mmCIF file of C-alpha atoms in Angstrom:
data_model
loop_
_atom_site.group_PDB
_atom_site.id
_atom_site.type_symbol
_atom_site.label_atom_id
_atom_site.label_comp_id
_atom_site.label_asym_id
_atom_site.label_seq_id
_atom_site.Cartn_x
_atom_site.Cartn_y
_atom_site.Cartn_z
ATOM 1 C CA MET A 1052 13.058 -38.694 74.664
ATOM 2 C CA PHE A 1053 13.285 -40.146 71.070
ATOM 3 C CA PRO A 1054 11.224 -38.100 68.358
ATOM 4 C CA TRP A 1055 8.199 -39.450 67.084
ATOM 5 C CA ASN A 1056 8.246 -42.597 68.817
ATOM 6 C CA ILE A 1057 10.605 -44.248 66.824
ATOM 7 C CA PRO A 1058 12.412 -47.433 68.690
ATOM 8 C CA VAL A 1059 16.359 -46.887 68.925
ATOM 9 C CA ASP A 1060 17.143 -49.321 66.974
ATOM 10 C CA VAL A 1061 15.643 -48.373 63.847
ATOM 11 C CA LEU A 1062 17.200 -44.992 64.834
ATOM 12 C CA ILE A 1063 20.369 -46.508 64.419
ATOM 13 C CA ALA A 1064 19.730 -47.760 61.485
ATOM 14 C CA ILE A 1065 18.229 -44.841 60.111
ATOM 15 C CA LEU A 1066 21.771 -42.579 61.120
ATOM 16 C CA GLY A 1067 23.760 -45.209 59.578
ATOM 17 C CA ASN A 1068 22.304 -44.334 56.049
ATOM 18 C CA LEU A 1069 22.499 -40.243 56.367
ATOM 19 C CA THR A 1070 25.314 -37.949 55.576
ATOM 20 C CA PHE A 1071 27.999 -36.034 57.835
ATOM 21 C CA ARG A 1072 25.717 -33.314 56.755
ATOM 22 C CA ASP A 1073 22.276 -34.282 58.223
ATOM 23 C CA LEU A 1074 23.899 -35.760 61.349
ATOM 24 C CA MET A 1075 24.971 -32.671 62.081
ATOM 25 C CA SER A 1076 21.768 -31.500 61.708
ATOM 26 C CA LEU A 1077 20.113 -33.803 63.626
ATOM 27 C CA ARG A 1078 22.215 -33.116 66.752
ATOM 28 C CA LEU A 1079 20.240 -29.897 67.315
ATOM 29 C CA MET A 1080 17.033 -31.587 67.798
ATOM 30 C CA ASN A 1081 17.618 -32.800 71.486
ATOM 31 C CA LYS A 1082 20.324 -34.980 74.011
ATOM 32 C CA GLU A 1083 19.175 -37.999 72.936
ATOM 33 C CA LEU A 1084 19.551 -37.448 69.001
ATOM 34 C CA ASP A 1085 22.812 -35.740 69.776
ATOM 35 C CA ALA A 1086 24.467 -38.967 71.900
ATOM 36 C CA LEU A 1087 23.336 -41.470 69.564
ATOM 37 C CA VAL A 1088 25.126 -39.175 66.157
ATOM 38 C CA GLY A 1089 27.945 -39.223 68.678
ATOM 39 C CA TYR A 1090 27.775 -42.934 68.299
ATOM 40 C CA GLU A 1091 27.308 -43.304 65.059
ATOM 41 C CA VAL A 1092 30.352 -40.661 63.925
ATOM 42 C CA LYS A 1093 32.480 -42.742 66.506
ATOM 43 C CA GLY A 1094 31.344 -46.020 64.841
ATOM 44 C CA ARG A 1095 32.494 -44.227 61.651
ATOM 45 C CA VAL A 1096 35.953 -43.189 63.039
ATOM 46 C CA HIS A 1097 36.542 -46.774 64.329
ATOM 47 C CA SER A 1098 35.252 -48.165 60.537
ATOM 48 C CA ILE A 1099 38.169 -45.770 58.800
ATOM 49 C CA VAL A 1100 40.794 -46.611 61.289
ATOM 50 C CA TRP A 1101 39.700 -50.338 61.628
ATOM 51 C CA ARG A 1102 41.203 -50.762 58.191
ATOM 52 C CA PHE A 1103 44.682 -49.873 58.922
ATOM 53 C CA CYS A 1104 44.933 -51.217 62.547
ATOM 54 C CA THR A 1105 42.981 -54.186 64.460
ATOM 55 C CA ASP A 1106 42.202 -52.002 67.549
ATOM 56 C CA PRO A 1107 40.826 -48.609 66.586
ATOM 57 C CA SER A 1108 39.844 -47.537 70.252
ATOM 58 C CA LEU A 1109 43.459 -48.462 71.537
ATOM 59 C CA PHE A 1110 44.899 -46.811 68.652
ATOM 60 C CA LEU A 1111 42.866 -43.477 69.147
ATOM 61 C CA GLN A 1112 44.292 -43.870 73.124
ATOM 62 C CA ARG A 1113 47.471 -43.684 71.448
ATOM 63 C CA MET A 1114 46.653 -41.025 69.494
ATOM 64 C CA GLU A 1115 45.497 -38.925 72.519
ATOM 65 C CA GLU A 1116 49.161 -40.315 74.622
ATOM 66 C CA THR A 1117 51.119 -38.895 71.625
ATOM 67 C CA LYS A 1118 49.361 -35.799 70.655
ATOM 68 C CA ALA A 1119 48.647 -37.042 67.226
ATOM 69 C CA VAL A 1120 45.650 -36.339 64.753
ATOM 70 C CA ILE A 1121 44.523 -37.840 61.604
ATOM 71 C CA SER A 1122 44.212 -36.127 58.872
ATOM 72 C CA GLY A 1123 44.122 -36.520 54.519
ATOM 73 C CA SER A 1124 41.976 -37.920 52.338
ATOM 74 C CA CYS A 1125 40.275 -40.246 55.477
ATOM 75 C CA THR A 1126 38.927 -37.478 56.765
ATOM 76 C CA ALA A 1127 37.574 -36.397 53.607
ATOM 77 C CA ILE A 1128 35.792 -39.247 53.522
ATOM 78 C CA LEU A 1129 34.343 -38.981 57.194
ATOM 79 C CA ILE A 1130 32.866 -35.449 56.682
ATOM 80 C CA ALA A 1131 32.115 -34.985 53.084
ATOM 81 C CA SER A 1132 30.615 -38.839 53.406
ATOM 82 C CA ALA A 1133 32.548 -39.593 50.094
ATOM 83 C CA ARG A 1134 32.527 -42.795 48.565
ATOM 84 C CA PHE A 1135 36.275 -43.968 47.888
ATOM 85 C CA GLU A 1136 38.656 -46.215 49.637
ATOM 86 C CA PRO A 1137 41.630 -44.245 51.583
ATOM 87 C CA GLY A 1138 45.167 -45.911 50.177
ATOM 88 C CA ASP A 1139 46.667 -44.548 53.492
ATOM 89 C CA LEU A 1140 46.386 -43.216 56.851
ATOM 90 C CA ASP A 1141 48.376 -40.113 57.473
ATOM 91 C CA VAL A 1142 48.891 -38.975 60.946
ATOM 92 C CA TYR A 1143 50.312 -35.967 62.147
ATOM 93 C CA VAL A 1144 52.154 -36.205 65.192
ATOM 94 C CA PRO A 1145 54.620 -33.422 67.056
ATOM 95 C CA TRP A 1146 58.115 -34.002 66.776
ATOM 96 C CA ASP A 1147 58.466 -34.561 70.887
ATOM 97 C CA HIS A 1148 56.194 -37.709 69.952
ATOM 98 C CA GLY A 1149 57.523 -38.797 66.590
ATOM 99 C CA SER A 1150 59.878 -41.765 67.735
ATOM 100 C CA GLU A 1151 57.049 -42.785 70.592
ATOM 101 C CA LEU A 1152 54.099 -42.946 67.906
ATOM 102 C CA LEU A 1153 56.505 -44.958 65.622
ATOM 103 C CA ASP A 1154 57.537 -47.607 68.344
ATOM 104 C CA ILE A 1155 53.596 -47.806 68.848
ATOM 105 C CA LEU A 1156 53.388 -48.962 65.156
ATOM 106 C CA LYS A 1157 56.349 -51.148 64.676
ATOM 107 C CA ASN A 1158 55.061 -52.979 68.143
ATOM 108 C CA ASP A 1159 52.074 -53.565 66.174
ATOM 109 C CA GLY A 1160 53.671 -55.119 63.445
ATOM 110 C CA TYR A 1161 54.765 -52.199 60.739
ATOM 111 C CA ARG A 1162 57.488 -51.690 59.615
ATOM 112 C CA ILE A 1163 58.734 -48.223 58.075
ATOM 113 C CA VAL A 1164 59.774 -48.857 54.368
ATOM 114 C CA TYR A 1165 60.271 -45.087 53.159
ATOM 115 C CA THR A 1166 61.796 -42.507 55.149
ATOM 116 C CA ARG A 1167 61.902 -38.619 53.924
ATOM 117 C CA GLN A 1168 63.707 -35.648 55.430
ATOM 118 C CA ILE A 1169 61.835 -32.271 54.655
ATOM 119 C CA GLN A 1170 63.812 -29.262 53.927
ATOM 120 C CA LEU A 1171 62.365 -25.929 54.561
ATOM 121 C CA GLY A 1172 61.587 -23.764 52.007
ATOM 122 C CA LEU A 1173 58.486 -25.327 50.146
ATOM 123 C CA TYR A 1174 55.694 -23.954 51.794
ATOM 124 C CA ARG A 1175 52.852 -26.386 52.264
ATOM 125 C CA GLN A 1176 55.995 -28.469 54.167
ATOM 126 C CA GLU A 1177 57.627 -25.786 55.977
ATOM 127 C CA ALA A 1178 55.421 -27.067 59.085
ATOM 128 C CA LEU A 1179 56.898 -30.661 58.672
ATOM 129 C CA ILE A 1180 60.382 -32.560 59.431
ATOM 130 C CA ALA A 1181 60.208 -36.059 58.052
ATOM 131 C CA THR A 1182 57.598 -38.576 56.615
ATOM 132 C CA TYR A 1183 57.241 -42.191 57.168
ATOM 133 C CA TRP A 1184 55.745 -44.862 55.318
ATOM 134 C CA LEU A 1185 54.922 -48.132 57.559
ATOM 135 C CA THR A 1186 53.276 -51.054 56.306
ATOM 136 C CA ARG A 1187 52.963 -54.365 58.066
ATOM 137 C CA TYR A 1188 54.959 -56.165 54.677
ATOM 138 C CA ALA A 1189 58.672 -55.637 53.477
ATOM 139 C CA ASP A 1190 57.252 -54.928 49.933
ATOM 140 C CA GLY A 1191 55.559 -52.228 50.964
ATOM 141 C CA THR A 1192 52.176 -53.643 50.329
ATOM 142 C CA GLY A 1193 49.206 -53.761 52.516
ATOM 143 C CA PRO A 1194 47.540 -50.910 54.632
ATOM 144 C CA VAL A 1195 49.793 -48.158 54.987
ATOM 145 C CA PHE A 1196 50.232 -45.547 57.529
ATOM 146 C CA ASN A 1197 51.935 -42.315 56.432
ATOM 147 C CA VAL A 1198 53.370 -40.905 59.912
ATOM 148 C CA LEU A 1199 54.201 -36.726 59.731
ATOM 149 C CA VAL A 1200 56.102 -35.563 61.927
ATOM 150 C CA THR A 1201 55.809 -31.650 62.541
ATOM 151 C CA ARG A 1202 57.813 -29.466 63.444
ATOM 152 C CA THR A 1203 55.922 -27.564 66.335
ATOM 153 C CA SER A 1204 53.912 -28.615 69.227
ATOM 154 C CA SER A 1205 51.007 -28.898 67.797
ATOM 155 C CA ALA A 1206 49.822 -31.839 65.173
ATOM 156 C CA LEU A 1207 46.888 -29.329 63.771
ATOM 157 C CA HIS A 1208 49.654 -26.836 62.409
ATOM 158 C CA PRO A 1209 50.356 -28.164 59.394
ATOM 159 C CA ILE A 1210 46.773 -28.792 58.338
ATOM 160 C CA LEU A 1211 46.213 -25.097 57.655
ATOM 161 C CA ARG A 1212 48.994 -24.953 54.710
ATOM 162 C CA PHE A 1213 47.251 -27.954 52.802
ATOM 163 C CA ASP A 1214 46.284 -27.099 49.292
ATOM 164 C CA PHE A 1215 42.829 -27.216 49.302
ATOM 165 C CA SER A 1216 40.675 -26.543 52.358
ATOM 166 C CA PHE A 1217 38.304 -29.928 51.926
ATOM 167 C CA VAL A 1218 40.835 -31.683 53.716
ATOM 168 C CA MET A 1219 41.292 -29.107 56.442
ATOM 169 C CA ASN A 1220 40.258 -31.732 58.626
ATOM 170 C CA ALA A 1221 41.120 -33.654 61.310
ATOM 171 C CA ILE A 1222 40.470 -36.707 63.687
ATOM 172 C CA THR A 1223 41.497 -36.317 67.472
ATOM 173 C CA SER A 1224 41.229 -38.781 70.097
ATOM 174 C CA ARG A 1225 37.987 -36.895 71.706
ATOM 175 C CA GLY A 1226 36.619 -35.815 68.129
ATOM 176 C CA VAL A 1227 36.369 -34.237 64.674
ATOM 177 C CA ILE A 1228 37.336 -31.145 63.389
ATOM 178 C CA SER A 1229 36.547 -29.184 60.558
ATOM 179 C CA LEU A 1230 37.593 -25.640 59.412
ATOM 180 C CA TYR A 1231 35.330 -25.447 56.378
ATOM 181 C CA PRO A 1232 32.723 -28.122 57.490
ATOM 182 C CA VAL A 1233 29.893 -26.480 55.123
ATOM 183 C CA LEU A 1234 32.207 -26.443 52.339
ATOM 184 C CA THR A 1235 33.673 -29.583 53.106
ATOM 185 C CA MET A 1236 29.961 -31.485 53.218
ATOM 186 C CA ARG A 1237 29.288 -30.052 49.871
ATOM 187 C CA MET A 1238 32.361 -31.410 48.962
ATOM 188 C CA GLU A 1239 33.598 -27.995 47.598
ATOM 189 C CA GLY A 1240 36.894 -26.297 48.793
ATOM 190 C CA ILE A 1241 38.926 -23.036 48.059
ATOM 191 C CA LEU A 1242 42.533 -23.318 46.668
ATOM 192 C CA ASN A 1243 45.671 -22.223 48.373
ATOM 193 C CA ASP A 1244 47.929 -21.254 45.491
ATOM 194 C CA LYS A 1245 50.851 -20.029 47.700
ATOM 195 C CA SER A 1246 51.424 -23.470 48.498
ATOM 196 C CA ARG A 1247 51.806 -24.195 44.689
ATOM 197 C CA PRO A 1248 49.573 -27.251 44.438
ATOM 198 C CA ASP A 1249 50.472 -30.491 42.801
ATOM 199 C CA SER A 1250 48.185 -30.611 40.112
ATOM 200 C CA LYS A 1251 47.875 -34.613 40.424
ATOM 201 C CA HIS A 1252 46.983 -34.320 44.164
ATOM 202 C CA LEU A 1253 44.266 -32.124 43.069
ATOM 203 C CA ALA A 1254 43.103 -34.119 39.860
ATOM 204 C CA LYS A 1255 42.780 -36.967 42.426
ATOM 205 C CA TYR A 1256 40.149 -35.441 44.564
ATOM 206 C CA VAL A 1257 38.580 -33.921 41.437
ATOM 207 C CA LYS A 1258 37.947 -37.195 40.382
ATOM 208 C CA ARG A 1259 36.633 -38.789 43.535
ATOM 209 C CA GLY A 1260 34.064 -35.801 43.191
ATOM 210 C CA PHE A 1261 35.274 -32.616 44.918
ATOM 211 C CA ARG A 1262 35.698 -29.376 43.528
ATOM 212 C CA ILE A 1263 37.387 -25.965 43.941
ATOM 213 C CA VAL A 1264 34.581 -23.164 44.106
ATOM 214 C CA SER A 1265 37.410 -20.408 45.330
ATOM 215 C CA VAL A 1266 40.708 -19.342 44.696
ATOM 216 C CA SER A 1267 42.820 -17.889 47.544
ATOM 217 C CA SER A 1268 45.732 -15.525 45.921
ATOM 218 C CA GLY A 1269 46.894 -13.419 49.035
ATOM 219 C CA GLY A 1270 48.553 -16.118 50.802
ATOM 220 C CA GLU A 1271 47.023 -18.812 53.198
ATOM 221 C CA ILE A 1272 43.381 -19.550 52.810
ATOM 222 C CA PRO A 1273 41.334 -17.382 55.040
ATOM 223 C CA ILE A 1274 40.136 -18.761 58.009
ATOM 224 C CA GLY A 1275 37.869 -16.048 59.355
ATOM 225 C CA SER A 1276 35.027 -17.676 61.608
ATOM 226 C CA VAL A 1277 36.291 -20.913 62.009
ATOM 227 C CA ASN A 1278 33.881 -23.676 62.600
ATOM 228 C CA VAL A 1279 34.641 -26.676 64.764
ATOM 229 C CA ILE A 1280 32.844 -29.805 65.168
ATOM 230 C CA PHE A 1281 33.787 -30.559 68.691
ATOM 231 C CA GLY A 1282 33.460 -33.833 71.253
ATOM 232 C CA ILE A 1283 31.673 -36.300 68.843
ATOM 233 C CA LEU A 1284 33.544 -39.142 69.888
ATOM 234 C CA LYS A 1285 32.994 -38.450 73.719
ATOM 235 C CA GLU A 1286 31.523 -41.094 75.658
ATOM 236 C CA GLU A 1287 27.864 -40.702 76.517
ATOM 237 C CA LYS A 1288 24.962 -42.459 78.326
ATOM 238 C CA ILE A 1289 21.846 -42.813 76.235
#
């Protein structure tokens, strides 16, 4: 039963105006609200992916087939409820599925406009083999897919080496993961100084409203008790 005898369509409209943090709190009230929140978050994920492809559901299915995940600024927009337009969609894919994902994007009309092979030595990029930029236009304009191929069988591994914690998130084919959800939902983060972060990269997020509240000087950002948000894209009947 929905609380307060509020009609479902009114509840859906209310959920559409709440922050991600508020949505996560509402999930705990009862199963019906949990299901509605799941649909709302799924809609927000589709809205982000739709900027880059015409069929978000199909692309999420292709992500499952290739074990790929979305990370970067798009996940910060989702979890922090930040208001800025992403310039590209960062998709991390394991090395043994990299060619498969690139072929999927090419079949959808994208073409590779930039390729970079990554050498070992730079801390934050040690988990990557190569990065590819793909657009629908030869001049590089329009929506951009940034496909990052990992050296490991898990697409999540490079995320642990990011410069700051508020981008340590991922959208998978089945849900949303955040290693620091409480901080990220407050638009706060921890800086990993071992990765020698690019000051321009950090400045971009500071300009968007994020701020660093702590610095990890002993190497990797401590994960501690990991908070993970699972399964909110799962289909459920209301």
